[in-house]
PDB file of C-alpha atoms in Angstrom:
ATOM      1  CA  ALA A 241       6.453   5.127  -6.394  1.00  0.00           C
ATOM      2  CA  ASN A 242       9.652   5.899  -4.514  1.00  0.00           C
ATOM      3  CA  HIS A 243      11.222   2.517  -5.244  1.00  0.00           C
ATOM      4  CA  ALA A 244      10.376   2.752  -8.946  1.00  0.00           C
ATOM      5  CA  LYS A 245      12.233   6.078  -9.127  1.00  0.00           C
ATOM      6  CA  ASN A 246      15.176   4.559  -7.260  1.00  0.00           C
ATOM      7  CA  VAL A 247      15.579   1.855  -9.920  1.00  0.00           C
ATOM      8  CA  GLY A 248      15.523   4.421 -12.729  1.00  0.00           C
ATOM      9  CA  LYS A 249      11.860   4.433 -13.782  1.00  0.00           C
ATOM     10  CA  ASN A 250       9.751   7.459 -14.675  1.00  0.00           C
ATOM     11  CA  VAL A 251       6.868   7.645 -12.215  1.00  0.00           C
ATOM     12  CA  LEU A 252       3.562   9.475 -12.440  1.00  0.00           C
ATOM     13  CA  GLN A 253       1.900   9.620  -9.045  1.00  0.00           C
ATOM     14  CA  ILE A 254      -1.702  10.788  -9.211  1.00  0.00           C
ATOM     15  CA  PHE A 255      -3.617  11.583  -6.040  1.00  0.00           C
ATOM     16  CA  PHE A 256      -6.838  13.261  -5.000  1.00  0.00           C
ATOM     17  CA  GLU A 257      -6.934  13.827  -1.259  1.00  0.00           C
ATOM     18  CA  ASP A 258      -3.341  14.688  -0.266  1.00  0.00           C
ATOM     19  CA  ASN A 259      -1.439  17.942  -0.581  1.00  0.00           C
ATOM     20  CA  PRO A 260       1.523  17.828  -3.039  1.00  0.00           C
ATOM     21  CA  LYS A 261       3.865  19.130  -0.325  1.00  0.00           C
ATOM     22  CA  VAL A 262       2.841  16.239   1.933  1.00  0.00           C
ATOM     23  CA  ILE A 263       3.656  13.722  -0.825  1.00  0.00           C
ATOM     24  CA  GLN A 264       7.009  15.426  -1.432  1.00  0.00           C
ATOM     25  CA  ARG A 265       7.864  15.156   2.254  1.00  0.00           C
ATOM     26  CA  LYS A 266       7.018  11.449   2.213  1.00  0.00           C
ATOM     27  CA  HIS A 267       9.417  10.839  -0.673  1.00  0.00           C
ATOM     28  CA  LEU A 268      12.161  12.765   1.136  1.00  0.00           C
ATOM     29  CA  THR A 269      11.534  10.649   4.232  1.00  0.00           C
ATOM     30  CA  CYS A 270      11.746   7.445   2.153  1.00  0.00           C
ATOM     31  CA  TRP A 271      15.155   8.519   0.880  1.00  0.00           C
ATOM     32  CA  MET A 272      16.424   8.943   4.442  1.00  0.00           C
ATOM     33  CA  GLU A 273      15.972   5.169   4.840  1.00  0.00           C
ATOM     34  CA  GLY A 274      14.578   5.208   8.355  1.00  0.00           C
ATOM     35  CA  ASP A 275      17.098   7.634   9.846  1.00  0.00           C
ATOM     36  CA  VAL A 276      14.705  10.585   9.865  1.00  0.00           C
ATOM     37  CA  THR A 277      10.959  10.677  10.495  1.00  0.00           C
ATOM     38  CA  LEU A 278       8.457  12.913   8.720  1.00  0.00           C
ATOM     39  CA  ASN A 279       8.420  15.209  11.743  1.00  0.00           C
ATOM     40  CA  GLU A 280      12.219  15.523  11.762  1.00  0.00           C
ATOM     41  CA  LEU A 281      12.781  16.646   8.161  1.00  0.00           C
ATOM     42  CA  ASN A 282      13.161  20.326   9.017  1.00  0.00           C
ATOM     43  CA  GLU A 283      15.614  19.568  11.815  1.00  0.00           C
ATOM     44  CA  ASN A 284      17.807  17.648   9.357  1.00  0.00           C
ATOM     45  CA  PHE A 285      17.398  20.029   6.417  1.00  0.00           C
ATOM     46  CA  ASP A 286      21.009  20.021   5.218  1.00  0.00           C
ATOM     47  CA  GLU A 287      21.304  16.216   5.130  1.00  0.00           C
ATOM     48  CA  VAL A 288      17.856  15.813   3.557  1.00  0.00           C
ATOM     49  CA  LEU A 289      18.760  18.345   0.846  1.00  0.00           C
ATOM     50  CA  ARG A 290      22.046  16.570   0.151  1.00  0.00           C
ATOM     51  CA  VAL A 291      20.339  13.187  -0.292  1.00  0.00           C
ATOM     52  CA  ALA A 292      17.531  14.687  -2.409  1.00  0.00           C
ATOM     53  CA  GLN A 293      20.051  16.297  -4.768  1.00  0.00           C
ATOM     54  CA  ILE A 294      21.808  12.955  -5.211  1.00  0.00           C
ATOM     55  CA  LYS A 295      18.517  11.215  -5.988  1.00  0.00           C
ATOM     56  CA  GLU A 296      17.489  13.961  -8.394  1.00  0.00           C
ATOM     57  CA  SER A 297      20.714  13.538 -10.376  1.00  0.00           C
ATOM     58  CA  GLN A 298      20.121   9.810 -10.832  1.00  0.00           C
ATOM     59  CA  PRO A 299      18.011   8.246 -13.639  1.00  0.00           C
ATOM     60  CA  GLY A 300      14.255   8.298 -13.287  1.00  0.00           C
ATOM     61  CA  LYS A 301      11.836  11.057 -12.403  1.00  0.00           C
ATOM     62  CA  ILE A 302       8.770  11.377 -10.189  1.00  0.00           C
ATOM     63  CA  LYS A 303       5.984  13.673 -11.337  1.00  0.00           C
ATOM     64  CA  LEU A 304       3.217  14.432  -8.829  1.00  0.00           C
ATOM     65  CA  LYS A 305      -0.239  15.390 -10.055  1.00  0.00           C
ATOM     66  CA  LYS A 306      -3.245  16.271  -7.928  1.00  0.00           C
ATOM     67  CA  PHE A 307      -6.653  15.864  -9.575  1.00  0.00           C
ATOM     68  CA  PRO A 308      -9.961  17.072  -8.097  1.00  0.00           C
ATOM     69  CA  SER A 309     -11.834  14.293  -6.323  1.00  0.00           C
ATOM     70  CA  ASP A 310     -15.110  15.462  -7.864  1.00  0.00           C
ATOM     71  CA  GLY A 311     -15.600  14.874 -11.582  1.00  0.00           C
ATOM     72  CA  THR A 312     -12.274  13.324 -12.604  1.00  0.00           C
ATOM     73  CA  THR A 313     -12.675  10.416 -15.038  1.00  0.00           C
ATOM     74  CA  ILE A 314     -10.230   7.998 -16.661  1.00  0.00           C
ATOM     75  CA  PRO A 315     -10.425   9.903 -19.991  1.00  0.00           C
ATOM     76  CA  HIS A 316      -9.276  13.036 -18.108  1.00  0.00           C
ATOM     77  CA  ILE A 317      -6.318  11.103 -16.737  1.00  0.00           C
ATOM     78  CA  LYS A 318      -5.554   9.573 -20.133  1.00  0.00           C
ATOM     79  CA  GLN A 319      -5.573  13.000 -21.764  1.00  0.00           C
ATOM     80  CA  TYR A 320      -3.145  14.306 -19.126  1.00  0.00           C
ATOM     81  CA  ILE A 321      -0.766  11.348 -19.610  1.00  0.00           C
ATOM     82  CA  LYS A 322      -0.774  11.773 -23.395  1.00  0.00           C
ATOM     83  CA  LYS A 323       0.058  15.463 -22.945  1.00  0.00           C
ATOM     84  CA  GLN A 324       2.987  14.586 -20.671  1.00  0.00           C
ATOM     85  CA  ILE A 325       4.253  12.120 -23.273  1.00  0.00           C
ATOM     86  CA  SER A 326       4.065  14.796 -25.963  1.00  0.00           C
ATOM     87  CA  LEU A 327       6.084  17.107 -23.684  1.00  0.00           C
ATOM     88  CA  GLY A 328       8.831  14.499 -23.307  1.00  0.00           C
ATOM     89  CA  PHE A 329       7.875  12.777 -20.050  1.00  0.00           C
ATOM     90  CA  ARG A 330       6.785   9.191 -20.638  1.00  0.00           C
ATOM     91  CA  PRO A 331       5.884   7.396 -17.399  1.00  0.00           C
ATOM     92  CA  ASP A 332       6.917   3.778 -16.953  1.00  0.00           C
ATOM     93  CA  ILE A 333       4.432   3.388 -14.123  1.00  0.00           C
ATOM     94  CA  VAL A 334       1.320   5.240 -12.982  1.00  0.00           C
ATOM     95  CA  LEU A 335       0.165   5.132  -9.372  1.00  0.00           C
ATOM     96  CA  LEU A 336      -3.446   6.161  -8.833  1.00  0.00           C
ATOM     97  CA  ASP A 337      -4.295   7.041  -5.240  1.00  0.00           C
ATOM     98  CA  TYR A 338      -6.970   5.936  -5.292  1.00  0.00           C
ATOM     99  CA  ILE A 339      -9.348   4.402  -7.821  1.00  0.00           C
ATOM    100  CA  ASP A 340     -12.503   5.041  -5.743  1.00  0.00           C
ATOM    101  CA  CYS A 341     -12.028   8.796  -6.287  1.00  0.00           C
ATOM    102  CA  VAL A 342     -12.410   8.410 -10.064  1.00  0.00           C
ATOM    103  CA  GLN A 343     -15.881   8.952 -11.493  1.00  0.00           C
ATOM    104  CA  PRO A 344     -17.461   6.727 -14.200  1.00  0.00           C
ATOM    105  CA  THR A 345     -18.016   8.324 -17.606  1.00  0.00           C
ATOM    106  CA  LYS A 346     -21.666   7.354 -17.726  1.00  0.00           C
ATOM    107  CA  SER A 347     -24.525   6.831 -15.323  1.00  0.00           C
ATOM    108  CA  PHE A 348     -25.240   3.415 -13.813  1.00  0.00           C
ATOM    109  CA  LYS A 349     -28.240   2.203 -11.883  1.00  0.00           C
ATOM    110  CA  ASP A 350     -25.996   1.442  -8.924  1.00  0.00           C
ATOM    111  CA  GLU A 351     -22.630   2.744  -7.685  1.00  0.00           C
ATOM    112  CA  TRP A 352     -20.937  -0.682  -7.746  1.00  0.00           C
ATOM    113  CA  SER A 353     -21.463  -1.124 -11.502  1.00  0.00           C
ATOM    114  CA  GLY A 354     -19.756   2.219 -12.034  1.00  0.00           C
ATOM    115  CA  GLU A 355     -16.736   1.124  -9.975  1.00  0.00           C
ATOM    116  CA  GLY A 356     -16.216  -1.923 -12.158  1.00  0.00           C
ATOM    117  CA  ASN A 357     -16.416   0.236 -15.270  1.00  0.00           C
ATOM    118  CA  VAL A 358     -13.774   2.652 -13.921  1.00  0.00           C
ATOM    119  CA  MET A 359     -11.397  -0.201 -13.114  1.00  0.00           C
ATOM    120  CA  ARG A 360     -11.850  -1.663 -16.597  1.00  0.00           C
ATOM    121  CA  GLN A 361     -11.130   1.737 -18.142  1.00  0.00           C
ATOM    122  CA  PHE A 362      -7.967   2.063 -16.056  1.00  0.00           C
ATOM    123  CA  GLU A 363      -6.790  -1.363 -17.220  1.00  0.00           C
ATOM    124  CA  THR A 364      -7.483  -0.401 -20.845  1.00  0.00           C
ATOM    125  CA  LEU A 365      -5.578   2.872 -20.473  1.00  0.00           C
ATOM    126  CA  LEU A 366      -2.502   1.071 -19.161  1.00  0.00           C
ATOM    127  CA  SER A 367      -2.671  -1.508 -21.942  1.00  0.00           C
ATOM    128  CA  GLU A 368      -3.041   1.073 -24.727  1.00  0.00           C
ATOM    129  CA  LEU A 369      -0.161   3.230 -23.472  1.00  0.00           C
ATOM    130  CA  ASP A 370       1.998   0.247 -22.430  1.00  0.00           C
ATOM    131  CA  ILE A 371       2.417   1.509 -18.862  1.00  0.00           C
ATOM    132  CA  ALA A 372       2.433  -0.409 -15.584  1.00  0.00           C
ATOM    133  CA  GLY A 373      -0.192   0.682 -13.069  1.00  0.00           C
ATOM    134  CA  TRP A 374      -0.916   0.454  -9.360  1.00  0.00           C
ATOM    135  CA  THR A 375      -3.988   1.674  -7.565  1.00  0.00           C
ATOM    136  CA  ALA A 376      -5.519   1.290  -4.117  1.00  0.00           C
ATOM    137  CA  VAL A 377      -8.983   0.508  -2.799  1.00  0.00           C
ATOM    138  CA  GLN A 378     -10.289   0.734   0.720  1.00  0.00           C
ATOM    139  CA  GLY A 379     -11.529  -2.239   2.663  1.00  0.00           C
ATOM    140  CA  ASN A 380     -15.097  -2.692   3.857  1.00  0.00           C
ATOM    141  CA  ARG A 381     -16.213  -2.573   7.474  1.00  0.00           C
ATOM    142  CA  SER A 382     -15.167  -6.168   8.175  1.00  0.00           C
ATOM    143  CA  SER A 383     -11.560  -5.315   7.270  1.00  0.00           C
ATOM    144  CA  ILE A 384     -11.163  -2.977  10.236  1.00  0.00           C
ATOM    145  CA  ASN A 385      -8.649  -4.520  12.682  1.00  0.00           C
ATOM    146  CA  ALA A 386      -8.731  -7.820  10.758  1.00  0.00           C
ATOM    147  CA  GLU A 387      -5.523  -9.871  11.099  1.00  0.00           C
ATOM    148  CA  THR A 388      -5.581 -10.617   7.371  1.00  0.00           C
ATOM    149  CA  VAL A 389      -7.605  -8.738   4.776  1.00  0.00           C
ATOM    150  CA  ASP A 390      -8.944 -11.181   2.167  1.00  0.00           C
ATOM    151  CA  SER A 391     -10.761 -10.687  -1.143  1.00  0.00           C
ATOM    152  CA  THR A 392     -14.198 -10.607   0.515  1.00  0.00           C
ATOM    153  CA  MET A 393     -13.176  -7.439   2.357  1.00  0.00           C
ATOM    154  CA  ILE A 394     -12.620  -5.286  -0.732  1.00  0.00           C
ATOM    155  CA  GLY A 395     -14.757  -2.186  -0.405  1.00  0.00           C
ATOM    156  CA  GLY A 396     -17.420  -1.627  -3.056  1.00  0.00           C
ATOM    157  CA  SER A 397     -17.689  -3.707  -6.204  1.00  0.00           C
ATOM    158  CA  ILE A 398     -16.061  -7.157  -6.276  1.00  0.00           C
ATOM    159  CA  LYS A 399     -15.396  -6.469  -9.974  1.00  0.00           C
ATOM    160  CA  LYS A 400     -12.404  -4.377  -8.927  1.00  0.00           C
ATOM    161  CA  GLY A 401     -10.806  -7.528  -7.570  1.00  0.00           C
ATOM    162  CA  GLN A 402     -11.854  -9.621 -10.544  1.00  0.00           C
ATOM    163  CA  ILE A 403     -10.258  -7.188 -13.002  1.00  0.00           C
ATOM    164  CA  GLY A 404      -7.020  -6.718 -11.048  1.00  0.00           C
ATOM    165  CA  HIS A 405      -3.983  -8.705 -12.191  1.00  0.00           C
ATOM    166  CA  PHE A 406      -2.179  -8.602  -8.839  1.00  0.00           C
ATOM    167  CA  ILE A 407      -3.809  -7.862  -5.498  1.00  0.00           C
ATOM    168  CA  LEU A 408      -1.942  -7.168  -2.297  1.00  0.00           C
ATOM    169  CA  SER A 409      -3.659  -6.460   1.023  1.00  0.00           C
ATOM    170  CA  ILE A 410      -2.471  -4.673   4.143  1.00  0.00           C
ATOM    171  CA  ALA A 411      -4.005  -5.298   7.573  1.00  0.00           C
ATOM    172  CA  LYS A 412      -3.169  -3.629  10.880  1.00  0.00           C
ATOM    173  CA  SER A 413      -4.402  -4.272  14.389  1.00  0.00           C
ATOM    174  CA  LEU A 414      -4.425  -1.386  16.846  1.00  0.00           C
ATOM    175  CA  GLU A 415      -1.305  -2.817  18.485  1.00  0.00           C
ATOM    176  CA  GLN A 416       0.453  -3.072  15.122  1.00  0.00           C
ATOM    177  CA  LYS A 417      -0.446   0.525  14.274  1.00  0.00           C
ATOM    178  CA  GLU A 418       1.191   1.622  17.504  1.00  0.00           C
ATOM    179  CA  ASN A 419       4.318  -0.458  16.819  1.00  0.00           C
ATOM    180  CA  GLY A 420       4.633   0.353  13.109  1.00  0.00           C
ATOM    181  CA  ARG A 421       3.858  -3.189  11.924  1.00  0.00           C
ATOM    182  CA  ALA A 422       1.323  -4.793   9.561  1.00  0.00           C
ATOM    183  CA  ASN A 423       0.265  -8.066   7.941  1.00  0.00           C
ATOM    184  CA  MET A 424       0.597  -8.291   4.178  1.00  0.00           C
ATOM    185  CA  ALA A 425      -1.014 -10.899   1.916  1.00  0.00           C
ATOM    186  CA  ILE A 426      -0.848 -11.676  -1.800  1.00  0.00           C
ATOM    187  CA  LEU A 427      -4.497 -12.360  -2.581  1.00  0.00           C
ATOM    188  CA  LYS A 428      -4.243 -12.729  -6.351  1.00  0.00           C
ATOM    189  CA  SER A 429      -1.508 -13.053  -8.932  1.00  0.00           C
ATOM    190  CA  ARG A 430      -1.940 -13.868 -12.596  1.00  0.00           C
ATOM    191  CA  PHE A 431       1.817 -14.293 -13.025  1.00  0.00           C
ATOM    192  CA  GLY A 432       2.928 -16.060  -9.860  1.00  0.00           C
ATOM    193  CA  LYS A 433       1.869 -17.788  -6.666  1.00  0.00           C
ATOM    194  CA  ASP A 434      -0.770 -16.227  -4.457  1.00  0.00           C
ATOM    195  CA  GLY A 435      -2.196 -17.107  -1.060  1.00  0.00           C
ATOM    196  CA  ILE A 436       1.052 -15.976   0.591  1.00  0.00           C
ATOM    197  CA  THR A 437       1.089 -13.983   3.832  1.00  0.00           C
ATOM    198  CA  PHE A 438       3.820 -11.887   5.423  1.00  0.00           C
ATOM    199  CA  ASP A 439       3.021 -11.513   9.098  1.00  0.00           C
ATOM    200  CA  ASP A 440       4.051  -8.580  11.288  1.00  0.00           C
ATOM    201  CA  ILE A 441       6.239  -6.849   8.708  1.00  0.00           C
ATOM    202  CA  LEU A 442       7.772  -3.433   9.315  1.00  0.00           C
ATOM    203  CA  PHE A 443       5.222  -0.845   8.136  1.00  0.00           C
ATOM    204  CA  ASN A 444       6.265   2.439   9.698  1.00  0.00           C
ATOM    205  CA  ASN A 445       4.232   5.473   8.657  1.00  0.00           C
ATOM    206  CA  GLY A 446       6.600   7.761  10.551  1.00  0.00           C
ATOM    207  CA  THR A 447       9.664   6.832   8.503  1.00  0.00           C
ATOM    208  CA  ILE A 448       7.719   5.601   5.416  1.00  0.00           C
ATOM    209  CA  GLN A 449       9.537   2.272   5.601  1.00  0.00           C
ATOM    210  CA  ILE A 450       8.173  -1.143   4.575  1.00  0.00           C
ATOM    211  CA  ASP A 451      10.369  -4.189   5.191  1.00  0.00           C
ATOM    212  CA  MET A 452       9.156  -7.759   4.725  1.00  0.00           C
ATOM    213  CA  SER A 453      12.613  -9.381   4.678  1.00  0.00           C
ATOM    214  CA  THR A 454      12.934 -10.438   8.329  1.00  0.00           C
ATOM    215  CA  ASP A 455      12.851 -14.119   9.276  1.00  0.00           C
ATOM    216  CA  ASP A 456       9.670 -13.688  11.309  1.00  0.00           C
ATOM    217  CA  SER A 457       7.770 -12.085   8.421  1.00  0.00           C
ATOM    218  CA  ARG A 458       8.981 -14.268   5.547  1.00  0.00           C
ATOM    219  CA  GLY A 459       6.286 -15.467   3.162  1.00  0.00           C
ATOM    220  CA  LYS A 460       4.053 -18.321   4.311  1.00  0.00           C
ATOM    221  CA  THR A 461       0.931 -19.870   2.902  1.00  0.00           C
ATOM    222  CA  PHE A 462      -2.290 -18.937   4.631  1.00  0.00           C
ATOM    223  CA  LEU A 463      -2.550 -22.427   6.168  1.00  0.00           C
ATOM    224  CA  GLU A 464       1.026 -22.248   7.484  1.00  0.00           C
ATOM    225  CA  SER A 465       0.380 -18.824   8.952  1.00  0.00           C
ATOM    226  CA  THR A 466      -2.861 -20.001  10.581  1.00  0.00           C
ATOM    227  CA  GLU A 467      -1.113 -23.033  12.107  1.00  0.00           C
ATOM    228  CA  ILE A 468       1.693 -20.868  13.518  1.00  0.00           C
ATOM    229  CA  LYS A 469      -0.870 -18.516  15.089  1.00  0.00           C
ATOM    230  CA  LYS A 470      -2.685 -21.500  16.649  1.00  0.00           C
ATOM    231  CA  VAL A 471       0.576 -22.770  18.158  1.00  0.00           C
ATOM    232  CA  ARG A 472       1.379 -19.320  19.548  1.00  0.00           C
ATOM    233  CA  GLU A 473      -2.109 -18.949  21.007  1.00  0.00           C
ATOM    234  CA  GLN A 474      -1.914 -22.402  22.572  1.00  0.00           C
ATOM    235  CA  THR A 475       1.504 -21.576  24.040  1.00  0.00           C
ATOM    236  CA  ILE A 476       0.049 -18.456  25.656  1.00  0.00           C
ATOM    237  CA  VAL A 477      -2.826 -20.508  27.093  1.00  0.00           C
ATOM    238  CA  ASN A 478      -0.427 -23.178  28.406  1.00  0.00           C
ATOM    239  CA  GLU A 479       1.787 -20.570  30.050  1.00  0.00           C
ATOM    240  CA  ALA A 480      -1.247 -18.986  31.691  1.00  0.00           C
ATOM    241  CA  LEU A 481      -2.446 -22.380  32.989  1.00  0.00           C
ATOM    242  CA  ASP A 482       1.040 -23.190  34.318  1.00  0.00           C
ATOM    243  CA  GLY A 483       1.054 -19.854  36.104  1.00  0.00           C
ATOM    244  CA  LEU A 484      -2.320 -20.575  37.708  1.00  0.00           C
ATOM    245  CA  ASN A 485      -1.179 -24.064  38.762  1.00  0.00           C
ATOM    246  CA  ASN A 486       1.986 -22.689  40.344  1.00  0.00           C
ATOM    247  CA  LEU A 487      -0.027 -20.020  42.147  1.00  0.00           C
ATOM    248  CA  SER A 488      -2.473 -22.665  43.416  1.00  0.00           C
ATOM    249  CA  LYS A 489       0.376 -24.849  44.706  1.00  0.00           C
ATOM    250  CA  LEU A 490       1.926 -21.856  46.447  1.00  0.00           C
ATOM    251  CA  ASN A 491      -1.361 -21.006  48.146  1.00  0.00           C
ATOM    252  CA  ASN A 492      -1.845 -24.638  49.263  1.00  0.00           C
ATOM    253  CA  ASN A 493       1.643 -24.711  50.772  1.00  0.00           C
ATOM    254  CA  ASN A 494       0.942 -21.541  52.659  1.00  0.00           C
TER     255      ASN A 494
END
């Protein structure tokens, strides 16, 4: 959402569980480009205000909208977007955080069928209004602490993945969470190559920075990434064995 505004696009960011002030603070932190963390905004008020005023004067606009997480449907969202268009704000991109909070418009015998219907409605909305769209889904239990989140780890209905045109996954180990890193993978792309991983990229929640441009995290195929991990693991094992051998020789000499 922040990057789209920075390149001059009109952005509608819809969310259900966050507070608007929290989202505003995250955008301000993004604009500080890693120099200020979320917790340091107040301490750097003057500089943050100066940067925000510059960004506000540039092309593009971000509109934040909080919907209730109980009872909101795609038709409700569509009606809101059409009203914004009639008032002079036409979004180039809609970010829906997140699709699992949207309710189906009719009853289904199981929850998963309803999830597929909601995703299809979202796709139709974007097509009819000629707007780009991003949304997020949570992973299932097997995605927790996984090195790479794949398509089998999408939470809920697999139809959400089948309908999506481009799917990107984010995985974090406990160590990566502590160090502000993550593993990213392109799981599906209808307009480019998929099966690409970006290992140990910068993913800092404190500064709201994501950077996948370093040499170590450049895109690799899944097989290349797996082979590199095997080599690293074998190197660790070899170093440990060498250490044990050296220790054994030292003890024998003594």
